[in-house]
Amino acid sequence: MEVIAWTGAGHLRGRGLEPHDIDEELLREQVIGFIPHRGARVAYAVTGTGPPLLLDVGRAHHLEAFWRHAPYRHLVRRLSRRFTVLRWDRPGFGMSDRQPADLSWEAEDALVEGLVRMVGGGAVAVVAAGDAGPTMVRFAASRPDRVSRLALFGTAADAHAPVSGLTAAALELLAGTSAPAIHDAVAAALAAGSEPDVAPWLATALEASADVATMAGLVAWPAGHTGAPAELVRAPTIVLHRVGDAVLPPRFGRALAARIPGAAFVPLPGSAHLIYAGDPEPLLATLLPFLLQDGDGEPRPLSQRELEVAHMVTLGLTNAEIGRHLSIRPRTVDAHLEHIRAKLGVNSRARIAAWSARNQPLRVVQGGS
Amino acid sequence: MSGGAPAGQRLGYFEHHGRRVAFATVGSGPPLICDMGPLHHLDVFWRYPPYRRLIEALAQAFTVIRFDRPGCGLSDRAAADFSIDGEIELFDRLVAWLGVDRPAVLASASAARVMIAVAALLPDRVRRLAVFGARLGPQSDGHGYRDAIEALLRTQFELGADLLARRTAEGCGPAAVQWLASAYRQVASGDVIARWLRVATDLDVTAHLRRVSCPTLVLHRRGDRLVQLQEARDIAAQIRDALLVPLDGRESVLWEGDTDALVAQLVRFMADDVEVAAAPGAVELTVREREVAVLVADGLTNAEIGGRLGIGRRTVESHLERVRSKLGLRSRTDLAAWAARMRL
């Protein structure tokens, strides 16, 4: 017991921080490691605590460049409060060794297998978006013992689902010329329907992620390759797609869900194709309860502190006021609320208040300044 | 463990090749050697609030051990030996003197490369290594600059120190640069600083990276313009199982800017081997064991110690037995000497 006292919590507790705050402090930055894989060092990042979750937002990724983008970081952090979130850069991309990228399905399978083994080898939850979707559908189908729950976002069963006629043609032309403009073009294409600042940021992030040849290979690669054997997926699966997706129309997501036995299709509001663009709240409000569901699907009970916070929301207090009443920091209140939302499967304060009013006996909040 | 701020640093000296080497400890917990490089002065730096805040934050979790190399700071100002062999000897001597077994090490800037070499060449001596602002190899553009600063340090010392501070404190505010310049004027003679620069500019640890076998953490501010993040990435990628944490900020000096995230990451990294540390044979003492050790060093009998701590004499004996076996000490006298050396 005493040994634990000096492990660090001591330092932070000495400044009046709760365990939540310590986790939040650690979540400010990601920890990047490198695993040897087929002669290359593959960069990966682990954030948060809880059961392992593989988060794959697309093949052209750069751990650091993406992390610097606040909306992306926000999404990762939210998931990291409930999961040990694992992200990575494929060989040839991002912070991994920049050897020529092997884009084959076989390489994809082997890499994911290696990553799952790294986090303990059991079954893991998987969230995959965009062009990472087919990879993870394949993996879930071929290794049913490795995937406990599968959440797919803004993706299709086939690797090369048409992106939107003109853009796809333009991309292929650019891939042919190997012009540096390819990063701009891919970013512009993928960021259609997202906030205006996404495209310029994504262009620089993609440029950091992959050189011209790799990017061109990625754009050209999937043509003619089909798909993942979606019918063989056995893990509980949810397919999320924004109804106004300006890059990949939602019918692709719907078709994918139809092929996976028992999969639910959930349309989300918004037009952003990218998982880290648009409003993250509706996405998280669906994603977290699905990922956190126990076998019987029963919501998990709230802790005493969470019940208190929920009650104060019912009273109409702001986070700052709740923090003062409970002598905890606003960030801690945020974390409690996040847990409450996830456990109850709701996405608004009003829903929390309604739940609390229904389920908690009346009590009086005392003191506070 | 008490959460209060440490009252101050405890200064001590040991002999090395007939010269007195100054070291300081602060805080309690497992030993963490903080190597800020030769351009360091235990007293001058301790009086600088941003530096002290960082050390005190670390001291909440660790027994922080700092030292001044021979020729620098509070150590005898006789000839310094900055060769890797000299560094290894000094590190060995410091660790032996403190009686710590496999301490953790935090090394900043140029010292990071020195400690990477030490960890590679003395694989069983370093438990965990954290480096900040580490450069991989020699500065490609460094020689002309170094020659100029060297000449200045030897002829117009204050101007040379000033230029060196401007260069080292990249991304820091004017007050930080000014303080560092004034500190450089006090850490060593112009000649010694110039000799260190010569060593530091050329020190290349590329070949050592693969031999570092202890868990390693590479901390780097992502906006650092003195050493690019890419170099930190390359270091982390080449050390087995190393972890890289890019941090917000652009200050190339460890204690400048925001250090909260840095401390949190460092503490977690060092704590990851709690089980190892708690295993028999490791030196970390529990709080109670530490209290007992201190009272032994004060000359109290077991009965008196029991009375002071409100525990039975038998309990005191079992604590002492564990302390002795953890530290590999045979007698009370050895234990008292160890406690005195650690400035408990």
XYZ file of C-alpha atoms in Angstrom:
713
model
C 0.000 0.000 0.000
C 2.642 2.446 1.054
C 4.537 1.754 -2.111
C 1.665 3.180 -4.091
C 1.956 6.456 -2.215
C 5.035 7.498 -4.081
C 4.024 6.311 -7.474
C 2.949 9.686 -8.585
C -0.504 9.989 -7.400
C 1.255 11.518 -4.385
C 2.607 14.413 -6.353
C -0.713 15.241 -7.935
C -2.798 14.568 -4.855
C -0.512 16.907 -2.969
C -1.994 19.662 -5.095
C -5.559 18.698 -4.298
C -6.220 16.669 -7.408
C -8.492 13.653 -7.519
C -7.698 10.442 -9.388
C -9.877 11.721 -12.229
C -7.674 14.798 -12.518
C -4.572 12.652 -12.592
C -6.016 10.682 -15.487
C -6.953 13.932 -17.195
C -3.446 15.310 -16.736
C -2.015 12.174 -18.300
C -4.556 12.390 -21.128
C -3.181 15.768 -22.143
C -0.501 13.962 -24.077
C -0.225 10.664 -25.863
C 2.512 8.125 -25.218
C 4.062 6.833 -28.420
C 5.871 3.516 -28.612
C 7.435 1.503 -31.396
C 7.009 -2.207 -32.070
C 9.114 -4.182 -34.484
C 6.971 -5.621 -37.247
C 8.337 -7.272 -40.376
C 11.596 -5.378 -40.196
C 10.019 -1.983 -39.588
C 9.315 -0.054 -36.428
C 5.634 0.627 -36.209
C 4.665 3.662 -34.152
C 1.658 3.254 -31.898
C 0.075 5.346 -29.175
C -1.792 4.255 -26.097
C -4.051 6.611 -24.165
C -6.438 6.111 -21.283
C -7.351 3.204 -19.079
C -9.866 0.407 -19.349
C -10.428 -2.444 -21.784
C -8.447 -2.236 -25.040
C -9.979 -0.431 -27.998
C -8.384 -0.250 -31.444
C -9.162 3.056 -33.137
C -8.346 3.178 -36.840
C -9.431 6.400 -38.520
C -7.815 5.693 -41.865
C -4.701 4.387 -43.500
C -2.975 7.726 -44.064
C -2.405 8.691 -40.454
C 0.253 10.481 -38.436
C 0.026 10.070 -34.664
C 1.532 13.443 -33.837
C 0.071 15.519 -36.685
C -3.426 14.193 -35.990
C -3.050 14.560 -32.224
C -2.248 18.243 -32.700
C -5.694 18.675 -34.295
C -7.994 19.547 -31.399
C -11.223 17.867 -32.650
C -9.370 14.607 -33.302
C -7.691 14.770 -29.890
C -11.032 15.460 -28.265
C -12.515 12.316 -29.787
C -9.562 10.181 -28.705
C -9.666 11.593 -25.186
C -13.374 10.970 -24.809
C -12.874 7.338 -25.774
C -9.764 7.146 -23.583
C -11.769 7.897 -20.458
C -13.382 4.477 -20.803
C -10.875 2.500 -22.852
C -7.204 1.939 -23.355
C -7.247 3.356 -26.854
C -4.628 2.057 -29.267
C -3.831 3.935 -32.470
C -0.955 3.416 -34.864
C 0.738 4.489 -38.081
C 1.104 1.835 -40.737
C 4.634 1.049 -41.986
C 5.502 3.666 -44.597
C 3.232 6.226 -42.948
C 3.399 8.806 -40.183
C 5.861 8.133 -37.398
C 6.498 4.536 -38.402
C 9.578 3.696 -40.430
C 9.199 5.157 -43.893
C 9.939 2.060 -45.868
C 7.848 1.448 -48.987
C 4.312 0.779 -47.789
C 2.836 -2.676 -48.276
C -0.832 -1.941 -48.897
C -1.931 -5.554 -49.371
C -4.740 -7.139 -47.363
C -2.289 -9.695 -46.103
C -0.085 -6.940 -44.658
C -3.115 -5.275 -43.113
C -4.214 -8.521 -41.444
C -0.737 -9.225 -40.088
C -0.332 -5.736 -38.659
C -3.673 -5.735 -36.865
C -2.949 -9.218 -35.540
C 0.390 -7.966 -34.197
C -1.267 -4.996 -32.508
C -3.967 -7.116 -30.890
C -1.308 -9.463 -29.613
C 0.574 -6.482 -28.193
C -2.389 -5.414 -26.070
C -2.743 -8.867 -24.602
C -4.083 -11.089 -27.338
C -7.659 -11.347 -26.108
C -10.690 -9.985 -27.888
C -10.653 -6.218 -28.366
C -13.222 -3.633 -29.317
C -12.578 -1.997 -32.683
C -13.621 1.347 -34.122
C -12.765 1.816 -37.796
C -13.581 4.700 -40.109
C -13.197 5.490 -43.790
C -10.691 3.366 -45.681
C -9.816 1.478 -42.493
C -13.300 -0.062 -42.512
C -12.629 -2.867 -45.017
C -9.443 -3.811 -43.178
C -11.276 -4.224 -39.898
C -14.256 -5.996 -41.450
C -11.816 -8.477 -42.937
C -10.024 -8.882 -39.655
C -13.227 -9.384 -37.677
C -14.408 -11.935 -40.237
C -11.188 -13.931 -40.311
C -10.383 -13.697 -36.587
C -13.711 -13.817 -34.749
C -11.866 -14.635 -31.524
C -9.995 -11.332 -31.670
C -12.815 -8.814 -32.030
C -15.361 -8.396 -29.246
C -17.317 -5.491 -30.722
C -17.005 -3.764 -34.050
C -18.046 -0.177 -34.731
C -17.756 1.037 -38.322
C -18.099 4.668 -39.295
C -18.501 6.308 -42.698
C -17.247 3.297 -44.569
C -18.251 0.671 -47.094
C -17.702 -3.042 -47.563
C -15.658 -2.533 -50.684
C -12.316 -0.905 -50.451
C -12.931 1.390 -53.367
C -16.459 2.497 -52.983
C -16.865 5.449 -55.332
C -15.936 8.570 -53.511
C -18.070 10.869 -55.667
C -17.638 10.595 -59.379
C -15.672 13.654 -60.292
C -13.458 13.659 -57.250
C -12.502 10.030 -57.695
C -11.533 10.653 -61.301
C -9.507 13.687 -60.284
C -7.761 11.683 -57.609
C -6.751 9.013 -60.081
C -5.344 11.625 -62.428
C -3.349 13.108 -59.589
C -2.134 9.696 -58.530
C -0.899 9.208 -62.080
C 1.108 12.402 -62.111
C 2.554 11.936 -58.642
C 2.305 15.665 -58.156
C 2.752 16.963 -54.607
C -0.705 18.453 -54.971
C -2.069 15.005 -54.275
C -2.149 15.646 -50.531
C -4.211 18.787 -51.057
C -6.539 16.999 -53.427
C -7.099 13.998 -51.160
C -7.610 16.293 -48.175
C -10.091 18.424 -50.083
C -11.973 15.336 -51.244
C -12.133 13.738 -47.801
C -13.012 16.985 -46.047
C -16.070 17.674 -48.190
C -18.971 18.347 -45.842
C -16.635 19.038 -42.904
C -15.882 22.394 -41.307
C -13.905 24.693 -43.636
C -10.732 24.531 -41.538
C -10.500 20.741 -41.844
C -9.235 20.556 -45.446
C -6.161 22.792 -44.998
C -5.228 21.032 -41.770
C -5.763 17.597 -43.272
C -3.560 18.519 -46.240
C -0.619 19.232 -43.956
C -1.336 16.162 -41.826
C -1.458 13.920 -44.893
C 1.734 15.470 -46.174
C 3.352 14.576 -42.856
C 1.839 11.115 -43.067
C 2.979 9.923 -46.462
C 5.214 10.947 -49.331
C 3.820 11.528 -52.789
C 4.470 8.010 -54.031
C 2.869 6.380 -50.989
C -0.122 8.661 -51.185
C -0.507 7.967 -54.887
C -0.249 4.247 -54.197
C -2.926 4.499 -51.567
C -5.292 6.339 -53.871
C -4.722 3.945 -56.748
C -4.476 0.753 -54.711
C -7.964 -0.385 -53.935
C -9.232 -0.300 -57.527
C -10.305 -3.768 -58.494
C -9.936 -5.223 -55.055
C -13.018 -6.311 -53.388
C -14.060 -6.500 -50.247
C -14.211 -7.841 -47.050
C -16.302 -10.929 -46.354
C -18.767 -8.977 -44.278
C -21.158 -11.933 -44.024
C -18.627 -13.763 -41.870
C -18.389 -11.137 -39.136
C -19.621 -12.605 -35.847
C -18.887 -9.774 -33.408
C -21.749 -7.485 -32.381
C -21.505 -4.724 -34.969
C -22.808 -1.209 -35.361
C -22.537 0.768 -38.607
C -22.643 4.538 -38.188
C -22.994 6.932 -41.079
C -23.776 10.619 -41.228
C -26.935 11.087 -43.273
C -25.488 13.974 -45.229
C -22.018 12.391 -45.772
C -20.711 14.467 -48.651
C -18.012 11.962 -49.612
C -19.563 8.528 -49.244
C -23.357 8.485 -49.344
C -25.017 6.678 -46.423
C -26.429 3.963 -48.684
C -22.947 2.425 -48.603
C -23.070 2.149 -44.840
C -26.595 0.795 -44.996
C -25.513 -1.842 -47.524
C -22.584 -2.821 -45.331
C -24.818 -3.205 -42.290
C -27.196 -5.369 -44.314
C -24.381 -7.803 -45.064
C -23.154 -8.218 -41.480
C -25.361 -10.598 -39.495
C -27.239 -8.761 -36.758
C -25.512 -5.419 -37.429
C -27.379 -2.246 -36.533
C -27.291 0.714 -38.892
C -27.409 4.067 -37.132
C -27.717 7.237 -39.211
C -26.179 10.262 -37.543
C -26.917 13.938 -38.218
C -24.371 15.985 -40.169
C -22.504 15.986 -43.441
C -18.876 15.363 -42.422
C -17.382 12.156 -43.773
C -14.462 12.241 -41.364
C -15.041 10.719 -37.938
C -13.061 13.507 -36.256
C -15.013 16.290 -37.985
C -18.561 17.512 -37.420
C -20.392 17.261 -34.115
C -18.849 14.476 -32.023
C -21.714 14.323 -29.497
C -24.282 12.315 -31.456
C -21.495 9.971 -32.521
C -20.224 9.412 -28.967
C -23.733 9.106 -27.587
C -24.238 6.084 -29.853
C -20.725 4.719 -29.899
C -19.947 4.659 -26.164
C -23.055 2.797 -24.997
C -22.551 0.267 -27.784
C -18.902 -0.304 -26.909
C -19.552 -0.381 -23.172
C -22.533 -2.696 -23.292
C -22.185 -5.796 -21.211
C -23.461 -9.079 -22.533
C -26.970 -8.466 -21.219
C -27.085 -4.881 -22.390
C -28.077 -3.606 -18.944
C -26.866 -0.098 -18.171
C -24.218 -0.058 -15.467
C -24.997 1.533 -12.114
C -23.748 5.040 -11.344
C -21.228 5.581 -8.568
C -22.184 7.612 -5.516
C -20.320 10.646 -6.829
C -21.921 10.281 -10.249
C -25.349 10.157 -8.588
C -24.515 13.392 -6.763
C -23.385 15.085 -9.944
C -26.473 13.873 -11.804
C -28.632 15.248 -9.035
C -26.983 18.647 -9.238
C -27.566 18.715 -12.971
C -31.241 18.193 -12.132
C -31.052 21.276 -9.921
C -29.834 23.275 -12.885
C -26.316 23.929 -11.589
C -23.487 24.671 -14.009
C -20.329 22.540 -14.012
C -18.466 25.299 -12.175
C -21.142 25.424 -9.508
C -21.197 21.646 -9.169
C -17.426 21.708 -8.834
C -17.624 24.264 -6.033
C -20.305 22.322 -4.168
C -18.353 19.080 -4.332
C -14.908 20.705 -4.005
C -13.752 19.175 -7.249
C -12.427 20.816 -10.381
C -14.658 21.579 -13.379
C -12.623 19.117 -15.433
C -13.491 16.424 -12.931
C -17.165 17.356 -13.213
C -16.808 16.973 -16.978
C -15.324 13.532 -16.517
C -18.143 12.476 -14.192
C -20.705 13.748 -16.677
C -18.978 11.865 -19.451
C -19.216 8.654 -17.438
C -22.848 9.317 -16.614
C -23.688 9.937 -20.266
C -21.918 6.761 -21.300
C -23.536 4.649 -18.604
C -27.031 5.971 -19.229
C -26.588 6.096 -22.983
C -27.788 9.694 -23.168
C -26.192 12.725 -24.749
C -27.600 15.797 -23.051
C -27.798 17.407 -19.635
C -31.555 17.463 -19.979
C -31.660 13.688 -20.371
C -29.374 13.273 -17.367
C -31.624 15.575 -15.357
C -34.706 13.678 -16.450
C -33.149 10.361 -15.534
C -32.005 11.644 -12.158
C -35.390 13.172 -11.347
C -37.064 9.859 -12.117
C -34.588 7.630 -10.351
C -33.158 9.524 -7.411
C -34.935 10.502 -4.202
C -35.059 14.189 -3.448
C -32.158 15.556 -1.468
C -30.776 18.869 -0.472
C -27.455 20.258 -1.602
C -25.746 22.009 1.234
C -23.154 24.701 1.542
C -21.034 25.798 -1.356
C -19.799 29.280 -1.940
C 3.491 9.986 2.452
C 3.234 13.615 3.430
C 2.250 15.980 0.651
C 3.949 19.085 1.952
C 6.567 20.943 -0.041
C 10.144 19.912 0.719
C 11.844 22.366 3.007
C 15.034 22.622 1.019
C 17.764 20.695 -0.676
C 20.264 18.741 1.403
C 23.756 19.361 0.106
C 26.586 16.878 0.410
C 29.996 16.116 -1.034
C 31.921 13.022 -1.993
C 35.509 12.519 -3.043
C 36.345 11.598 -6.593
C 39.952 11.468 -7.787
C 40.924 13.653 -4.858
C 38.333 16.311 -5.635
C 35.105 17.177 -3.905
C 31.979 16.604 -5.929
C 28.819 18.353 -4.734
C 25.425 16.679 -4.811
C 22.021 17.488 -3.370
C 18.977 15.464 -2.468
C 15.433 16.652 -2.000
C 12.161 14.835 -1.397
C 11.492 11.219 -0.617
C 10.647 8.094 -2.531
C 12.654 6.063 -5.004
C 15.889 7.712 -6.134
C 15.802 9.790 -9.318
C 19.072 11.254 -10.536
C 18.417 14.470 -12.437
C 21.294 15.303 -14.740
C 21.030 18.818 -16.134
C 24.487 18.622 -17.689
C 27.767 20.211 -16.644
C 26.458 23.744 -16.989
C 24.716 23.481 -13.659
C 25.124 24.960 -10.200
C 23.244 23.352 -7.312
C 22.793 26.601 -5.449
C 22.350 29.119 -8.265
C 19.780 26.942 -10.052
C 17.943 26.082 -6.830
C 17.301 29.772 -6.258
C 15.634 30.143 -9.666
C 11.869 29.694 -9.148
C 10.919 27.877 -12.407
C 13.741 25.358 -11.923
C 12.934 24.905 -8.257
C 9.228 24.406 -8.956
C 10.040 21.521 -11.275
C 12.458 19.880 -8.850
C 10.002 20.262 -5.990
C 7.226 18.754 -8.070
C 9.445 15.768 -8.787
C 10.458 15.635 -5.126
C 6.852 14.866 -4.220
C 7.306 11.507 -5.895
C 11.045 10.856 -5.801
C 14.205 11.383 -3.833
C 15.634 13.762 -6.407
C 19.422 13.630 -6.614
C 21.323 16.325 -8.518
C 25.027 16.935 -8.768
C 27.632 19.318 -10.132
C 30.379 17.800 -12.225
C 34.011 18.414 -11.202
C 35.017 21.816 -12.527
C 31.461 23.118 -12.272
C 28.983 24.579 -9.787
C 29.658 23.796 -6.151
C 32.156 21.039 -6.946
C 35.897 21.701 -6.851
C 36.720 23.860 -9.812
C 39.746 21.792 -10.803
C 40.081 20.121 -14.167
C 36.926 18.570 -15.524
C 36.801 15.325 -17.460
C 33.913 15.272 -19.904
C 34.940 12.097 -21.718
C 32.408 9.260 -21.705
C 34.839 7.176 -19.651
C 35.053 10.003 -17.143
C 31.270 10.322 -17.081
C 30.861 6.607 -16.428
C 33.361 6.691 -13.583
C 31.630 9.671 -12.027
C 28.180 8.119 -12.340
C 29.445 4.885 -10.823
C 30.999 6.751 -7.932
C 27.870 8.842 -7.288
C 25.616 5.791 -7.261
C 27.989 3.849 -5.027
C 28.329 6.746 -2.622
C 24.571 7.199 -2.349
C 24.129 3.476 -1.855
C 21.273 3.425 -4.323
C 20.802 0.351 -6.419
C 19.892 1.040 -10.039
C 18.469 4.554 -9.751
C 16.149 6.078 -12.301
C 17.708 8.879 -14.328
C 16.266 12.014 -15.910
C 18.712 13.734 -18.235
C 18.119 16.958 -20.083
C 19.502 18.387 -23.326
C 23.199 17.559 -23.880
C 23.254 15.455 -20.711
C 20.641 13.230 -22.353
C 23.228 11.938 -24.799
C 25.734 11.406 -21.995
C 23.238 9.365 -20.015
C 22.149 7.373 -23.068
C 25.790 6.364 -23.402
C 26.050 5.581 -19.678
C 22.855 3.485 -19.767
C 24.128 1.623 -22.827
C 27.543 0.916 -21.358
C 26.373 0.177 -17.783
C 23.223 -1.789 -18.520
C 22.711 -3.028 -14.968
C 23.202 0.369 -13.325
C 20.200 2.370 -14.570
C 16.674 1.250 -13.703
C 14.823 3.638 -15.995
C 15.972 6.453 -18.214
C 14.020 9.550 -19.168
C 15.546 12.068 -21.540
C 14.312 15.522 -22.468
C 15.240 17.586 -25.511
C 17.676 14.926 -26.632
C 19.609 15.279 -29.823
C 20.612 12.187 -31.761
C 24.059 13.016 -33.021
C 26.383 15.925 -33.585
C 24.860 19.158 -34.774
C 25.425 19.311 -38.483
C 25.661 23.087 -38.410
C 27.182 23.304 -34.964
C 30.878 23.721 -35.565
C 31.124 27.274 -36.784
C 28.850 28.409 -34.030
C 30.780 26.422 -31.457
C 34.100 27.830 -32.583
C 32.753 31.362 -32.312
C 31.295 30.823 -28.831
C 34.459 29.036 -27.712
C 36.598 31.972 -28.755
C 34.272 34.385 -27.003
C 34.108 32.323 -23.820
C 37.883 32.454 -23.584
C 38.291 36.124 -24.420
C 35.038 37.889 -23.609
C 33.474 35.525 -21.121
C 30.271 37.421 -20.368
C 29.426 37.936 -24.003
C 30.120 34.265 -24.713
C 27.868 33.156 -21.851
C 25.184 35.488 -23.107
C 25.297 34.110 -26.653
C 25.304 30.548 -25.381
C 22.202 31.246 -23.288
C 20.423 32.782 -26.265
C 21.121 29.663 -28.234
C 20.276 27.149 -25.478
C 17.106 28.847 -24.277
C 15.412 28.615 -27.662
C 11.709 29.345 -27.423
C 11.998 30.822 -23.922
C 11.085 34.335 -22.876
C 13.658 37.140 -22.450
C 13.677 36.794 -18.654
C 14.564 33.099 -18.946
C 17.365 33.851 -21.404
C 18.705 36.582 -19.169
C 18.649 34.336 -16.126
C 20.381 31.519 -17.975
C 23.112 33.888 -19.162
C 23.723 35.032 -15.598
C 23.710 31.396 -14.410
C 26.236 30.378 -17.080
C 28.580 33.069 -15.790
C 28.530 31.317 -12.415
C 28.624 27.611 -13.336
C 32.201 27.318 -14.573
C 35.110 29.127 -16.148
C 34.975 30.074 -19.803
C 37.590 27.474 -20.503
C 35.602 24.655 -18.891
C 32.387 25.678 -20.655
C 34.235 25.820 -23.962
C 35.654 22.347 -23.405
C 32.219 20.961 -22.602
C 30.790 22.541 -25.760
C 33.494 20.820 -27.767
C 32.522 17.446 -26.286
C 28.781 18.081 -26.496
C 28.824 19.194 -30.115
C 30.617 16.066 -31.256
C 29.004 13.499 -28.978
C 27.208 10.957 -31.149
C 25.258 8.217 -29.413
C 23.680 6.665 -32.495
C 25.649 3.476 -31.970
C 24.660 3.280 -28.300
C 20.903 3.427 -28.826
C 20.506 -0.248 -29.626
C 22.361 -1.195 -26.453
C 20.149 0.706 -24.043
C 18.226 -2.043 -22.300
C 16.400 -0.208 -19.525
C 12.906 1.174 -20.112
C 13.349 4.590 -21.695
C 11.076 7.600 -21.980
C 11.800 10.320 -24.520
C 10.162 13.646 -23.654
C 10.192 16.457 -26.162
C 8.332 19.720 -26.617
C 6.755 19.571 -30.034
C 7.559 23.204 -30.831
C 11.265 22.918 -29.931
C 13.297 24.592 -32.666
C 16.696 23.846 -31.205
C 16.131 20.110 -31.533
C 13.322 18.975 -33.815
C 10.767 16.426 -32.657
C 11.919 14.168 -35.472
C 15.223 13.611 -33.655
C 13.370 12.542 -30.528
C 11.294 10.194 -32.666
C 14.423 8.665 -34.163
C 15.940 8.168 -30.712
C 12.782 6.541 -29.361
C 12.421 4.328 -32.425
C 15.952 2.972 -32.065
C 15.920 2.216 -28.344
C 14.129 -1.021 -27.633
C 10.688 -0.465 -26.095
C 11.301 3.264 -25.676
C 8.294 5.544 -25.341
C 8.011 9.000 -26.873
C 5.833 11.732 -25.398
C 5.614 14.938 -27.429
C 4.623 17.778 -25.104
C 2.980 21.123 -25.707
C 5.284 24.101 -25.787
C 8.398 25.284 -27.578
C 10.826 25.872 -24.732
C 14.002 23.876 -25.210
C 14.829 24.247 -21.510
C 13.326 21.542 -19.293
C 12.062 23.736 -16.467
C 10.718 26.613 -18.559
C 7.140 26.726 -19.797
C 4.453 24.295 -18.685
C 5.855 21.329 -16.800
C 2.666 19.757 -15.375
C 2.111 17.288 -18.205
C 5.817 16.509 -18.232
C 5.860 15.699 -14.516
C 2.697 13.601 -14.777
C 4.150 11.554 -17.638
C 7.465 11.167 -15.885
C 5.880 10.044 -12.644
C 3.698 7.497 -14.407
C 6.628 6.168 -16.406
C 8.814 5.791 -13.342
C 5.952 4.205 -11.385
C 5.278 1.584 -14.032
C 7.751 -0.730 -12.351
C 6.249 -0.547 -8.879
C 6.137 -4.316 -8.704
C 9.775 -4.567 -9.601
C 10.624 -1.882 -7.070
C 8.655 -3.613 -4.351
C 10.292 -6.968 -5.011
C 12.932 -8.212 -2.585
C 16.374 -6.980 -3.464
C 15.250 -3.597 -4.733
C 16.127 -0.588 -2.624
C 12.856 1.266 -2.328
C 11.727 1.496 1.257
C 8.193 1.982 2.416
C 7.416 5.136 4.332
C 7.485 3.242 7.629
C 10.764 1.522 6.795
C 12.238 4.891 5.933
C 11.099 6.348 9.265
C 12.650 3.433 11.104
C 15.908 3.852 9.162
C 16.045 7.545 10.021
C 15.545 6.871 13.723
C 18.251 4.207 13.687
C 20.544 6.778 12.115
C 19.604 9.159 14.919
C 20.915 6.562 17.382
C 17.616 5.437 18.899
C 17.191 1.896 20.238
C 14.490 -0.342 18.846
C 12.376 0.211 21.950
C 12.703 3.993 21.586
C 11.837 3.778 17.907
C 8.759 1.725 18.742
C 7.727 4.304 21.330
C 8.256 7.163 18.887
C 6.262 5.532 16.101
C 3.642 3.929 18.309
C 4.455 0.396 17.194
C 5.774 -2.645 19.040
C 9.467 -3.468 19.347
C 8.935 -6.675 17.398
C 7.421 -4.670 14.567
C 10.426 -2.359 14.583
C 12.693 -5.390 14.346
C 10.806 -6.800 11.397
C 10.922 -3.404 9.633
C 14.657 -3.257 10.245
C 15.123 -6.762 8.964
C 13.372 -5.846 5.739
C 15.372 -2.632 5.405
C 18.631 -4.528 5.863
C 17.700 -7.196 3.359
C 16.487 -4.640 0.817
C 19.685 -2.627 1.083
C 22.003 -5.578 1.569
C 23.359 -4.079 4.789
C 24.530 -6.198 7.696
C 24.652 -3.887 10.695
C 22.878 -0.942 12.279
C 26.014 1.080 11.671
C 25.892 0.354 7.949
C 22.271 1.377 7.968
C 22.990 4.609 9.829
C 25.763 5.400 7.357
C 23.462 4.714 4.440
C 20.742 6.944 5.887
C 23.275 9.703 6.501
C 24.579 9.476 2.937
C 21.045 9.641 1.589
C 20.439 12.639 3.856
C 17.242 11.033 5.071
